[in-house]
Coordinates of C-alpha atoms in Angstrom, one line a residue:
X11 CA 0.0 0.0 0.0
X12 CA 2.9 2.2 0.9
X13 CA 4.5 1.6 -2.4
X14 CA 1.5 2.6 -4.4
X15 CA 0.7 5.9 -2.9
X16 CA 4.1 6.9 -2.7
X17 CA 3.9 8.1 -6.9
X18 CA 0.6 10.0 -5.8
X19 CA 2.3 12.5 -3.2
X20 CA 5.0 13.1 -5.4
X21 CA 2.9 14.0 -8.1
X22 CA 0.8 15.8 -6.3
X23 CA 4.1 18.1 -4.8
X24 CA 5.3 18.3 -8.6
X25 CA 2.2 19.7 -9.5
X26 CA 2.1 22.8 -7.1
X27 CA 5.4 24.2 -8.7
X28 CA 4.1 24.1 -12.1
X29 CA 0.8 25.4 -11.3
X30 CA 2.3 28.7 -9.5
X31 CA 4.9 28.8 -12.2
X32 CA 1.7 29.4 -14.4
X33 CA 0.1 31.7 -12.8
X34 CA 2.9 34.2 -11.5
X35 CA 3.4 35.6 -15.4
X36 CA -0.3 36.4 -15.7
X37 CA -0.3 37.8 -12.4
X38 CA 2.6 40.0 -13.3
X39 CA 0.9 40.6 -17.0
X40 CA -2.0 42.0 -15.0
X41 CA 0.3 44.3 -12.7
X42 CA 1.6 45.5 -15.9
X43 CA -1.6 46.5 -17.5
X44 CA -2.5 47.6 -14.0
X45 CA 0.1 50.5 -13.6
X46 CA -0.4 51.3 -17.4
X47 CA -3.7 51.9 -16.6
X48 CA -3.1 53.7 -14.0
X49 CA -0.4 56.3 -15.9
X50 CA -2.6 56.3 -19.0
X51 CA -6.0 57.7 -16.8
X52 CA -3.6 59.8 -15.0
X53 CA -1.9 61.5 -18.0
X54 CA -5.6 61.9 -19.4
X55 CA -6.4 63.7 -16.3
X56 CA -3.5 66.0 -16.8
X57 CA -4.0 66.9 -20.3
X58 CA -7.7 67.2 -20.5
X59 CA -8.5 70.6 -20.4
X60 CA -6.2 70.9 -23.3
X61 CA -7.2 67.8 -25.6
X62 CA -9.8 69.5 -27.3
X63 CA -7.9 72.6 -28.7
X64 CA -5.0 69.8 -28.9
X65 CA -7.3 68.2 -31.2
X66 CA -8.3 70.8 -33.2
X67 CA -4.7 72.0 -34.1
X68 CA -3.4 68.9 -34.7
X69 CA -7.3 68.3 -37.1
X70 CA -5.9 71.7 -39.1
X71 CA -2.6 70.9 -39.2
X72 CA -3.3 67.4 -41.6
X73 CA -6.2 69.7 -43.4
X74 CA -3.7 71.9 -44.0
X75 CA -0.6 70.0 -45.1
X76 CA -0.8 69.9 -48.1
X77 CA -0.7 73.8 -48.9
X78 CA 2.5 73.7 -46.2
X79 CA 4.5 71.7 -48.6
X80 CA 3.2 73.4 -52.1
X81 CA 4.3 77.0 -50.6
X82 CA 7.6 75.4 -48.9
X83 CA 8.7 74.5 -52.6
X84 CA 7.3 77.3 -53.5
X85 CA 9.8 79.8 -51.0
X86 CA 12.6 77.8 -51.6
X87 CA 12.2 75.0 -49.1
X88 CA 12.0 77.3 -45.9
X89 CA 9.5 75.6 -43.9
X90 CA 9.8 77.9 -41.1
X91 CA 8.5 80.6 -43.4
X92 CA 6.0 78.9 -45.1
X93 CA 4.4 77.7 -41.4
X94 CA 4.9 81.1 -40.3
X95 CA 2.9 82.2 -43.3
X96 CA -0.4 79.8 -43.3
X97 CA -0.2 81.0 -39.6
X98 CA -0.6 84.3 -40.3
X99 CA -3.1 84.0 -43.0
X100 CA -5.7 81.3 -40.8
X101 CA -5.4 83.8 -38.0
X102 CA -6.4 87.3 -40.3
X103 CA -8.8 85.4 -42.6
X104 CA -10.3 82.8 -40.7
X105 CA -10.0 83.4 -37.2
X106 CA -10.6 87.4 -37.0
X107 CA -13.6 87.5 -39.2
X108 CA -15.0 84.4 -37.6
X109 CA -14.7 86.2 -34.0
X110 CA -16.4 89.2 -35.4
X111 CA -19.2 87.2 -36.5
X112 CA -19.7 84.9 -33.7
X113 CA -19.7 87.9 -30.8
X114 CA -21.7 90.0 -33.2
X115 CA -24.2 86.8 -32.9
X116 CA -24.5 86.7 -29.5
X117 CA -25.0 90.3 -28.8
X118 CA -27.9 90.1 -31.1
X119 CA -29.3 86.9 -29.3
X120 CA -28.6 88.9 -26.0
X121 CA -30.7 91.8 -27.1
X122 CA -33.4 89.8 -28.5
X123 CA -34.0 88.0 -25.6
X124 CA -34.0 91.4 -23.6
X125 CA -36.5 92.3 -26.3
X126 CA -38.7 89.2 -24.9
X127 CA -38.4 89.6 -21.5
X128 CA -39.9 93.2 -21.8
X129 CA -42.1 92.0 -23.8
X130 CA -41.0 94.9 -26.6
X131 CA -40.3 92.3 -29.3
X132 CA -42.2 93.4 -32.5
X133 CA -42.1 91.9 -36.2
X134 CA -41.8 94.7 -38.9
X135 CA -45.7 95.1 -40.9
X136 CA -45.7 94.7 -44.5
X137 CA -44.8 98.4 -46.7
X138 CA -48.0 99.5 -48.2
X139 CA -45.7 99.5 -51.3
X140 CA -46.2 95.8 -51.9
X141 CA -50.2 96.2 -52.6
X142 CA -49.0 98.0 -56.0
X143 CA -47.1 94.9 -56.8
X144 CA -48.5 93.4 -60.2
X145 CA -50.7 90.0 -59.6
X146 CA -49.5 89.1 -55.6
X147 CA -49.6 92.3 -54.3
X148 CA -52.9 92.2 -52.7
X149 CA -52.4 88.5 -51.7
X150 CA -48.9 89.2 -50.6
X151 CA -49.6 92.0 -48.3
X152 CA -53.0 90.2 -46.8
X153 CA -50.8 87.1 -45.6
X154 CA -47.7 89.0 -44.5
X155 CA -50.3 91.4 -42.2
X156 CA -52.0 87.9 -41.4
X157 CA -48.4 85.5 -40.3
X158 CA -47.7 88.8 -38.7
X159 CA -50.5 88.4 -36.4
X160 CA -50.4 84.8 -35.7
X161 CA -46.6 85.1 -35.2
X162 CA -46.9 88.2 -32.8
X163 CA -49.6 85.8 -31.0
X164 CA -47.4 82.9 -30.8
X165 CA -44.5 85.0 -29.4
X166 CA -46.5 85.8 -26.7
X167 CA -47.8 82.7 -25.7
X168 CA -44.2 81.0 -26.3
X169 CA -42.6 84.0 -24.5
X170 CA -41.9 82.1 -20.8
X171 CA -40.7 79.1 -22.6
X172 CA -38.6 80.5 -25.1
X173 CA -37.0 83.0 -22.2
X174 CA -36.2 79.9 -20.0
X175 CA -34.8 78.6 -23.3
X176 CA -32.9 81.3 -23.4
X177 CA -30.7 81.4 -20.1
X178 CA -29.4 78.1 -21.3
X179 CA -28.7 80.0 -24.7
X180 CA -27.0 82.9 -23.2
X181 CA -25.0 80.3 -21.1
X182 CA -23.5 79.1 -23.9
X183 CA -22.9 82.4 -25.4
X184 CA -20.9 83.5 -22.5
X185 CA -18.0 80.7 -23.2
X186 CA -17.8 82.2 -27.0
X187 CA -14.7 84.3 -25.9
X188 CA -13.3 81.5 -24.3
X189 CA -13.8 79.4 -27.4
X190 CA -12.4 82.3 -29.5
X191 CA -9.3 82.3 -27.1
X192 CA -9.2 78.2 -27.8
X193 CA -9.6 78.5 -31.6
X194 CA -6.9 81.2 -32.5
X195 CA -4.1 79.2 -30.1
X196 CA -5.0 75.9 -31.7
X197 CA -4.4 77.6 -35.1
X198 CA -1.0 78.6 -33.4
X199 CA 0.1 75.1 -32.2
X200 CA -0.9 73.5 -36.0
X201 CA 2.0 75.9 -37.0
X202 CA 4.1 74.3 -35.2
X203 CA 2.9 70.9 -35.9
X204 CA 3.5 71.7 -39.8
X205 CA 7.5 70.5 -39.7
X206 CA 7.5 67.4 -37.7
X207 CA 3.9 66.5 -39.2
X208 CA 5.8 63.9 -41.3
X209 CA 7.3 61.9 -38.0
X210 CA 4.0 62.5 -35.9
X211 CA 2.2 60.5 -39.2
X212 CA 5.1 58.0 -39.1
X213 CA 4.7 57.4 -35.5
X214 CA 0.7 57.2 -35.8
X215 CA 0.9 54.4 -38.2
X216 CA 3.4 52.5 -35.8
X217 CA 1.2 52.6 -33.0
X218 CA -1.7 51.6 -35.4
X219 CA 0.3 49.2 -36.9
X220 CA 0.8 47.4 -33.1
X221 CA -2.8 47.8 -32.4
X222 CA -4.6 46.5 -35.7
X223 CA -1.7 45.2 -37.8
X224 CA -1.2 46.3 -41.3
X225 CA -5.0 47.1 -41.0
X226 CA -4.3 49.7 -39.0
X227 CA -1.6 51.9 -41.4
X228 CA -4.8 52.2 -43.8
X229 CA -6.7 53.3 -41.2
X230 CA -4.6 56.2 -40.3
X231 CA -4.7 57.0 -44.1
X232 CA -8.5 56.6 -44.7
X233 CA -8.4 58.7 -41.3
X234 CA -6.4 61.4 -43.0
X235 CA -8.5 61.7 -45.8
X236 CA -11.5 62.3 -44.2
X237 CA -10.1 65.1 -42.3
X238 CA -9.1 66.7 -45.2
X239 CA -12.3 66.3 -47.3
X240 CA -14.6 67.2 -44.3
X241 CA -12.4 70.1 -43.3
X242 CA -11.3 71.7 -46.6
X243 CA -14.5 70.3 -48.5
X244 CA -17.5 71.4 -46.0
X245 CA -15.8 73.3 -43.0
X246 CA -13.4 75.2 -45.6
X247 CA -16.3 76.2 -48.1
X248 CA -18.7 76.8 -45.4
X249 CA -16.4 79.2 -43.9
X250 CA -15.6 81.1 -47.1
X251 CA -19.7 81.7 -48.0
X252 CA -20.4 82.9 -44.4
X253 CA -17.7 85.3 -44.6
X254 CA -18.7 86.9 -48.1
X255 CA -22.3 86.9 -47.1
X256 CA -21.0 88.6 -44.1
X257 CA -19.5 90.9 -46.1
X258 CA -22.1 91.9 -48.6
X259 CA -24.9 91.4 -45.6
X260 CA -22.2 94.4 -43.7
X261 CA -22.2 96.6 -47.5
X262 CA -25.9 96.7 -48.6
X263 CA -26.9 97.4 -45.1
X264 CA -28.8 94.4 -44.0
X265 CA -30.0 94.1 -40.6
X266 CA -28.5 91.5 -38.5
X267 CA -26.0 90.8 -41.0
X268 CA -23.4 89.0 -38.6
X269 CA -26.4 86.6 -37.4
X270 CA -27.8 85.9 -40.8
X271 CA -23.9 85.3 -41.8
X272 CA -23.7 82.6 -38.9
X273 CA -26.6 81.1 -40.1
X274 CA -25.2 80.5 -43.4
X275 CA -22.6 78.6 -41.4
X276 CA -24.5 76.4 -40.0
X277 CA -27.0 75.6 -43.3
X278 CA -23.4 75.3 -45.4
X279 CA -22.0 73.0 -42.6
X280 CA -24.7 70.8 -42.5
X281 CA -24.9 70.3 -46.4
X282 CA -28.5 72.4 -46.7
X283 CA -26.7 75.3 -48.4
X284 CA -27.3 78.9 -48.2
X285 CA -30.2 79.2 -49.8
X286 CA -32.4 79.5 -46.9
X287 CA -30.8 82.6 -45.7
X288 CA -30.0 84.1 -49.3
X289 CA -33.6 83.7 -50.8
X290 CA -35.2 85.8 -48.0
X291 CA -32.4 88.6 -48.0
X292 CA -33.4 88.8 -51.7
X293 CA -36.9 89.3 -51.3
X294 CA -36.5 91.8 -48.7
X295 CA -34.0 93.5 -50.5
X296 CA -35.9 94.0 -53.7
X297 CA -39.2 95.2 -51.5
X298 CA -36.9 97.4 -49.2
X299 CA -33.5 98.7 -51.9
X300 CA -33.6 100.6 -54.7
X301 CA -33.8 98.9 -57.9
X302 CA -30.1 98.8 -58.5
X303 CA -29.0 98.3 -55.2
X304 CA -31.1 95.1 -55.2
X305 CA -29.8 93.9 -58.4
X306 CA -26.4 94.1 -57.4
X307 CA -27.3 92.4 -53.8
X308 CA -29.0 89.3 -55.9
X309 CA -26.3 89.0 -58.6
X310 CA -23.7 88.3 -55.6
X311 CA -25.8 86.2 -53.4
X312 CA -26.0 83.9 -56.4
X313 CA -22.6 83.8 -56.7
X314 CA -22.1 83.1 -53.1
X315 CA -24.4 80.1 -53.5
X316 CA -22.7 79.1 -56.7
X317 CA -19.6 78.5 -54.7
X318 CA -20.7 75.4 -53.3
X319 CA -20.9 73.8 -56.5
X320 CA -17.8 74.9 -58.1
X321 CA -15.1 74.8 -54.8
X322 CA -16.6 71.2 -53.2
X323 CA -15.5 68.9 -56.2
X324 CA -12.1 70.8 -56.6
X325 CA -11.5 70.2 -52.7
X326 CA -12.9 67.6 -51.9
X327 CA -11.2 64.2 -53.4
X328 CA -13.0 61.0 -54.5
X329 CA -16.5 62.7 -53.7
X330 CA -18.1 63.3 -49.9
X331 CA -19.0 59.7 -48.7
X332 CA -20.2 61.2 -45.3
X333 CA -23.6 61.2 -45.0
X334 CA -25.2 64.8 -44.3
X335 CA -27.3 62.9 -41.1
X336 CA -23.7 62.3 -39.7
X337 CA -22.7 65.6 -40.4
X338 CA -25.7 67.5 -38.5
X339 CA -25.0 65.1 -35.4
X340 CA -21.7 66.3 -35.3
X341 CA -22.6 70.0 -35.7
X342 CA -25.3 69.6 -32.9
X343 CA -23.2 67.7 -30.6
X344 CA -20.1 69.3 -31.3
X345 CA -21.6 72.8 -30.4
X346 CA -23.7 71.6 -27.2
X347 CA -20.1 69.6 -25.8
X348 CA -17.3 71.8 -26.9
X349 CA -19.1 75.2 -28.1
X350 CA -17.5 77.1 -31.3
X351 CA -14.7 74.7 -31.2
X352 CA -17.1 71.8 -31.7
X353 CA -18.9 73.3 -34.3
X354 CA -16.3 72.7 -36.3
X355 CA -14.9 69.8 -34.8
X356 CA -17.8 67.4 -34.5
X357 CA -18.5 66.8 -38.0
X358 CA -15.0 65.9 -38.7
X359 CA -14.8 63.7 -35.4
X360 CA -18.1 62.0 -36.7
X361 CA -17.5 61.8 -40.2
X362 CA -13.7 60.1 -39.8
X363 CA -15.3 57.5 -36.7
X364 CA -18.3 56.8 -39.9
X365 CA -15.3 56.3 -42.3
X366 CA -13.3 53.8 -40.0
X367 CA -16.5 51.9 -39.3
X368 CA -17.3 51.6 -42.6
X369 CA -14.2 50.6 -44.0
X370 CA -13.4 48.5 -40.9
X371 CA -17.4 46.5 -41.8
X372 CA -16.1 46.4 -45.5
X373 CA -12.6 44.5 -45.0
X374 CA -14.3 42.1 -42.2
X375 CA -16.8 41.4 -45.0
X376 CA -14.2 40.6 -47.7
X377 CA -12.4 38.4 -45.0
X378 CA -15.7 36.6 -44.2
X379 CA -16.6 36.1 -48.3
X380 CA -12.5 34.9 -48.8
X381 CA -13.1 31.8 -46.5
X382 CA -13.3 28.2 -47.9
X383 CA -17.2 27.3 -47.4

């Protein structure tokens, strides 16, 4: 009996070793990932208040690229100088007019909500001019005079509501200077990210590479593409209609003109177009201006709405593939999270996380129809 259970104990004692052998590398593994974990959430911690403008620079920078190295060939191969330059002209095109605009904005919000909560608010009645119009004069001027009424009406009814609405509103209005302040020093870090943008991509890649294999490289390139079709393509053109409406709003003398040219922002970012905003300043312009003054108002509006069409296939490369419904998500949840900053940013974050997904579903697809069956 002895004898027989003599080879049980020893196995038994050979088998502890092994088994603790086993598990001290996944315990030290898990330390590992532990205090990885730990630095990772920490350094998140450190730099968040930063990572959005962070993002944002380093979003213009790759949008921006290309023009760095067409004018660094072009001045000789002085990169310094040519990131010094794109610097300078973001910050006096895009950045100054684009602060005038979006305080202009929120003073006029601020005053019409004053407006409401003195209950002084009033819609302008219809010129008696527009009965002498040929055919819809009469009709015109009877259902101006009548929406007036309702829409008087319905102010007042809505008055309480939309004033509560409106402390939230003038909430976020309050953080525009801030989010001016955030915009115009990320424009001045993507300067600086113009020179080593070539080692920054390299290293991206590698540390895609480790994460998704030769997958990932693609993925930083399909991710690079986006941001510059999204940002040159719809943030880009949207940008350079809302500040020559601005403009010609600011000329002929239109009321309002900065929050009308905000508007066409938003319609241009979201894919809808000017036209909403445009086709009404025509009409009041041809019932309020001077014949020629009117003319001359309508003949650049068109023009401004003609840049859409002519400017979007020249920037953007292979076509849009983002849909608009992605793009409006972005602009509302970009705006309510991050402010001005994420009015812009959104729609790019969205559209290049849409992309990814997309392409990512695609090749796992392809994989799937490769197999033997």
């Amino acid at each position: 009996m002895d004898d027989v259970q003599t080879p049980v104990k020893a196995d038994a004692g050979a088998s502890s070793p092994v088994s603790s052998a086993s598990i001290e590398p996944r315990v030290t593994e898990f330390l590992r990932l532990g205090v990885l974990a730990l630095f990772a959430y920490w350094s998140f911690t450190l730099i968040a208040p930063f990572a959005i403008i962070a993002i944002w620079a380093g979003i213009l920078a790759v949008a921006l690229y290309p023009v760095f190295k067409a004018l660094t060939a072009l001045l000789g191969d002085r990169p310094r100088l040519a990131a010094a330059a794109i610097t300078l002209v973001a910050l006096a095109v895009i950045a100054g007019p684009l602060a005038a605009i979006a305080l202009s904005f929120a003073e006029g919000v601020q005053a019409l909500i004053a407006k409401l909560a003195a209950g002084t608010f009033s819609v302008p009645a219809p010129p008696d001019a527009v009965r002498d119009w040929p055919l819809i004069g009469d009709w015109l001027h009877a259902t101006w005079s009548q929406a007036l009424g309702n829409l008087e009406a319905t102010l007042q009814r809505l008055a309480p509501s939309l004033l509560q609405a409106g402390g939230t509103v003038l909430g976020k209005i309050a953080g525009i200077g801030v989010d001016l302040i955030g915009f115009i020093v990320s424009v001045i870090i993507a300067g600086f990210l113009f020179r080593p943008g070539p080692r920054l991509g390299q290293g991206l890649k590698l540390f895609a590479r480790r994460v998704a294999g030769e997958r990932g490289t693609g993925f930083v390139d399909l991710a690079a593409a986006t941001i510059r079709n999204v940002a040159r393509g719809v943030i880009g053109v949207a940008l350079l209609q809302a500040l020559l409406a601005g403009l010609a709003f600011s000329l002929f003398g239109i009321p309002a003109a900065s929050a009308l040219a905000f508007a066409v922002l938003i319609f241009c970012i979201i894919q809808i177009g000017p036209a909403p905003v445009l086709l009404p300043v025509a009409i009041w312009a041809w019932m309020s201006m001077e014949t020629v003054g009117a003319l001359g108002l309508t003949l650049i509006l068109v023009f401004i709405g003609l840049i859409d069409n002519v400017l979007k296939p020249m920037l953007v490369a292979r076509g849009l593939k983002t849909p608009m419904l992605v793009i409006l998500a972005g602009v509302i949840g970009g705006t309510i999270s991050h402010g001005l900053i994420g009015l812009f940013l959104g729609p790019i974050v969205l559209g290049v996380f849409y992309d990814l997904v997309v392409a990512w579903m695609g090749s796992a697809r392809r994989e799937d129809e490769a197999k033997p069956v």
